[in-house]
PDB file of C-alpha atoms in Angstrom:
ATOM      1  CA  UNK R 446      68.401  65.009  61.111  1.00 45.00           C
ATOM      2  CA  UNK R 447      67.927  68.744  61.509  1.00 54.00           C
ATOM      3  CA  UNK R 448      65.363  68.509  64.322  1.00 71.00           C
ATOM      4  CA  UNK R 449      66.256  65.980  66.973  1.00 83.00           C
ATOM      5  CA  UNK R 450      63.667  63.227  67.453  1.00 91.00           C
ATOM      6  CA  UNK R 451      61.859  63.212  70.801  1.00 93.00           C
ATOM      7  CA  UNK R 452      63.002  59.606  71.369  1.00 96.00           C
ATOM      8  CA  UNK R 453      66.584  60.865  71.804  1.00 96.00           C
ATOM      9  CA  UNK R 454      65.715  62.544  75.109  1.00 97.00           C
ATOM     10  CA  UNK R 455      65.916  59.585  77.444  1.00 97.00           C
ATOM     11  CA  UNK R 456      68.253  57.798  79.835  1.00 97.00           C
ATOM     12  CA  UNK R 457      70.195  55.344  77.663  1.00 97.00           C
ATOM     13  CA  UNK R 458      72.275  52.426  78.974  1.00 96.00           C
ATOM     14  CA  UNK R 459      75.099  50.854  76.947  1.00 95.00           C
ATOM     15  CA  UNK R 460      74.093  47.464  75.574  1.00 96.00           C
ATOM     16  CA  UNK R 461      77.629  46.343  74.741  1.00 93.00           C
ATOM     17  CA  UNK R 462      76.442  42.883  73.708  1.00 94.00           C
ATOM     18  CA  UNK R 463      74.832  44.528  70.676  1.00 95.00           C
ATOM     19  CA  UNK R 464      77.755  46.734  69.606  1.00 96.00           C
ATOM     20  CA  UNK R 465      78.960  46.101  66.073  1.00 96.00           C
ATOM     21  CA  UNK R 466      82.189  47.509  64.670  1.00 93.00           C
ATOM     22  CA  UNK R 467      82.188  51.250  65.362  1.00 95.00           C
ATOM     23  CA  UNK R 468      78.476  51.358  66.239  1.00 98.00           C
ATOM     24  CA  UNK R 469      77.634  51.607  69.934  1.00 97.00           C
ATOM     25  CA  UNK R 470      74.149  50.520  70.980  1.00 98.00           C
ATOM     26  CA  UNK R 471      72.207  51.944  73.901  1.00 98.00           C
ATOM     27  CA  UNK R 472      68.854  50.786  75.264  1.00 98.00           C
ATOM     28  CA  UNK R 473      66.408  52.661  77.516  1.00 97.00           C
ATOM     29  CA  UNK R 474      67.086  52.298  81.239  1.00 93.00           C
ATOM     30  CA  UNK R 475      63.867  50.238  81.488  1.00 95.00           C
ATOM     31  CA  UNK R 476      65.289  47.531  79.169  1.00 96.00           C
ATOM     32  CA  UNK R 477      65.730  44.034  80.670  1.00 93.00           C
ATOM     33  CA  UNK R 478      69.517  43.708  80.387  1.00 92.00           C
ATOM     34  CA  UNK R 479      71.283  40.414  81.106  1.00 88.00           C
ATOM     35  CA  UNK R 480      73.337  40.359  84.318  1.00 85.00           C
ATOM     36  CA  UNK R 481      76.481  42.467  84.039  1.00 81.00           C
ATOM     37  CA  UNK R 482      79.152  43.920  86.296  1.00 78.00           C
ATOM     38  CA  UNK R 483      78.146  47.467  85.390  1.00 83.00           C
ATOM     39  CA  UNK R 484      77.050  49.572  82.469  1.00 89.00           C
ATOM     40  CA  UNK R 485      77.776  53.105  81.379  1.00 92.00           C
ATOM     41  CA  UNK R 486      75.035  55.317  80.073  1.00 95.00           C
ATOM     42  CA  UNK R 487      74.008  58.731  78.875  1.00 96.00           C
ATOM     43  CA  UNK R 488      70.963  60.878  79.497  1.00 97.00           C
ATOM     44  CA  UNK R 489      70.225  63.589  76.966  1.00 96.00           C
ATOM     45  CA  UNK R 490      67.870  66.315  78.108  1.00 96.00           C
ATOM     46  CA  UNK R 491      66.165  68.989  76.070  1.00 94.00           C
ATOM     47  CA  UNK R 492      67.883  72.342  76.373  1.00 93.00           C
ATOM     48  CA  UNK R 493      71.415  70.957  76.121  1.00 95.00           C
ATOM     49  CA  UNK R 494      71.845  69.266  79.499  1.00 96.00           C
ATOM     50  CA  UNK R 495      73.415  65.834  79.685  1.00 95.00           C
ATOM     51  CA  UNK R 496      74.366  63.260  82.298  1.00 95.00           C
ATOM     52  CA  UNK R 497      77.091  60.746  81.478  1.00 93.00           C
ATOM     53  CA  UNK R 498      76.881  57.699  83.738  1.00 92.00           C
ATOM     54  CA  UNK R 499      80.178  55.932  84.346  1.00 88.00           C
ATOM     55  CA  UNK R 500      81.062  53.179  86.766  1.00 78.00           C
ATOM     56  CA  UNK R 501      82.068  54.545  90.124  1.00 72.00           C
ATOM     57  CA  UNK R 502      84.415  53.044  92.693  1.00 71.00           C
ATOM     58  CA  UNK R 503      81.627  50.857  94.125  1.00 72.00           C
ATOM     59  CA  UNK R 504      80.433  49.606  90.709  1.00 68.00           C
ATOM     60  CA  UNK R 505      77.454  51.940  90.959  1.00 72.00           C
ATOM     61  CA  UNK R 506      76.801  54.547  88.272  1.00 73.00           C
ATOM     62  CA  UNK R 507      78.430  57.914  88.911  1.00 84.00           C
ATOM     63  CA  UNK R 508      76.725  60.766  87.017  1.00 90.00           C
ATOM     64  CA  UNK R 509      78.890  63.468  85.430  1.00 92.00           C
ATOM     65  CA  UNK R 510      77.044  66.592  84.275  1.00 94.00           C
ATOM     66  CA  UNK R 511      77.766  67.911  80.819  1.00 95.00           C
ATOM     67  CA  UNK R 512      76.350  69.853  77.897  1.00 96.00           C
ATOM     68  CA  UNK R 513      75.466  68.814  74.365  1.00 96.00           C
ATOM     69  CA  UNK R 514      74.741  70.733  71.190  1.00 94.00           C
ATOM     70  CA  UNK R 515      73.958  69.848  67.607  1.00 94.00           C
ATOM     71  CA  UNK R 516      77.107  70.430  65.590  1.00 90.00           C
ATOM     72  CA  UNK R 517      75.509  69.635  62.234  1.00 87.00           C
ATOM     73  CA  UNK R 518      72.878  67.273  60.857  1.00 85.00           C
ATOM     74  CA  UNK R 519      73.132  64.120  62.986  1.00 90.00           C
ATOM     75  CA  UNK R 520      76.339  65.059  64.848  1.00 93.00           C
ATOM     76  CA  UNK R 521      76.120  65.894  68.544  1.00 94.00           C
ATOM     77  CA  UNK R 522      79.020  67.510  70.383  1.00 94.00           C
ATOM     78  CA  UNK R 523      79.314  66.633  74.075  1.00 94.00           C
ATOM     79  CA  UNK R 524      81.377  68.702  76.498  1.00 93.00           C
ATOM     80  CA  UNK R 525      82.024  68.583  80.223  1.00 93.00           C
ATOM     81  CA  UNK R 526      82.716  72.077  81.609  1.00 87.00           C
ATOM     82  CA  UNK R 527      84.103  70.615  84.838  1.00 82.00           C
ATOM     83  CA  UNK R 528      86.625  68.611  82.733  1.00 69.00           C
ATOM     84  CA  UNK R 529      85.890  65.357  84.607  1.00 74.00           C
ATOM     85  CA  UNK R 530      85.601  63.688  81.205  1.00 85.00           C
ATOM     86  CA  UNK R 531      87.041  64.524  77.800  1.00 89.00           C
ATOM     87  CA  UNK R 532      84.676  66.053  75.241  1.00 91.00           C
ATOM     88  CA  UNK R 533      83.520  63.883  72.356  1.00 92.00           C
ATOM     89  CA  UNK R 534      81.287  63.883  69.284  1.00 95.00           C
ATOM     90  CA  UNK R 535      78.625  61.351  68.387  1.00 94.00           C
ATOM     91  CA  UNK R 536      77.051  60.583  65.059  1.00 95.00           C
ATOM     92  CA  UNK R 537      73.470  59.459  65.648  1.00 96.00           C
ATOM     93  CA  UNK R 538      72.993  56.496  63.321  1.00 96.00           C
ATOM     94  CA  UNK R 539      69.423  55.782  64.444  1.00 97.00           C
ATOM     95  CA  UNK R 540      67.133  56.350  67.391  1.00 97.00           C
ATOM     96  CA  UNK R 541      63.651  55.218  68.325  1.00 97.00           C
ATOM     97  CA  UNK R 542      61.938  54.247  71.577  1.00 96.00           C
ATOM     98  CA  UNK R 543      63.760  50.892  71.625  1.00 97.00           C
ATOM     99  CA  UNK R 544      67.392  51.734  70.797  1.00 98.00           C
ATOM    100  CA  UNK R 545      69.930  54.492  70.209  1.00 98.00           C
ATOM    101  CA  UNK R 546      72.787  53.659  67.833  1.00 98.00           C
ATOM    102  CA  UNK R 547      75.744  56.022  67.649  1.00 97.00           C
ATOM    103  CA  UNK R 548      79.275  56.180  66.339  1.00 97.00           C
ATOM    104  CA  UNK R 549      81.920  58.081  68.272  1.00 93.00           C
ATOM    105  CA  UNK R 550      83.690  60.339  65.800  1.00 90.00           C
ATOM    106  CA  UNK R 551      86.583  62.173  67.418  1.00 70.00           C
ATOM    107  CA  UNK R 552      87.401  64.222  70.430  1.00 61.00           C
ATOM    108  CA  UNK R 553      85.435  67.434  70.167  1.00 48.00           C
ATOM    109  CA  UNK R 554      87.483  70.596  69.707  1.00 52.00           C
ATOM    110  CA  UNK R 555      87.605  72.920  72.712  1.00 51.00           C
TER     111      UNK R 555
END
């Protein structure tokens, strides 16, 4: 995956019911999820901007701004300059308009 597919640039919500082993599954924010207490998510934007949605104190998503870059092939490095979250790396297993499947590799080097 040298050029990132256009489908990657979306707001993705964690579909934990579909996770399998080390593979984390995300669905578009428009997906009809079953009722849940709260879900984390990620929004990848062209140009290296990123929003990581985590559960806030009121069970509403709290967006943390970050940056992403392609490390190599299908590996994306995510960093948060404000240090609100630890950096991480994702291996993109597959992505299309219906689902994003990733595997968290390790903490990204600073």
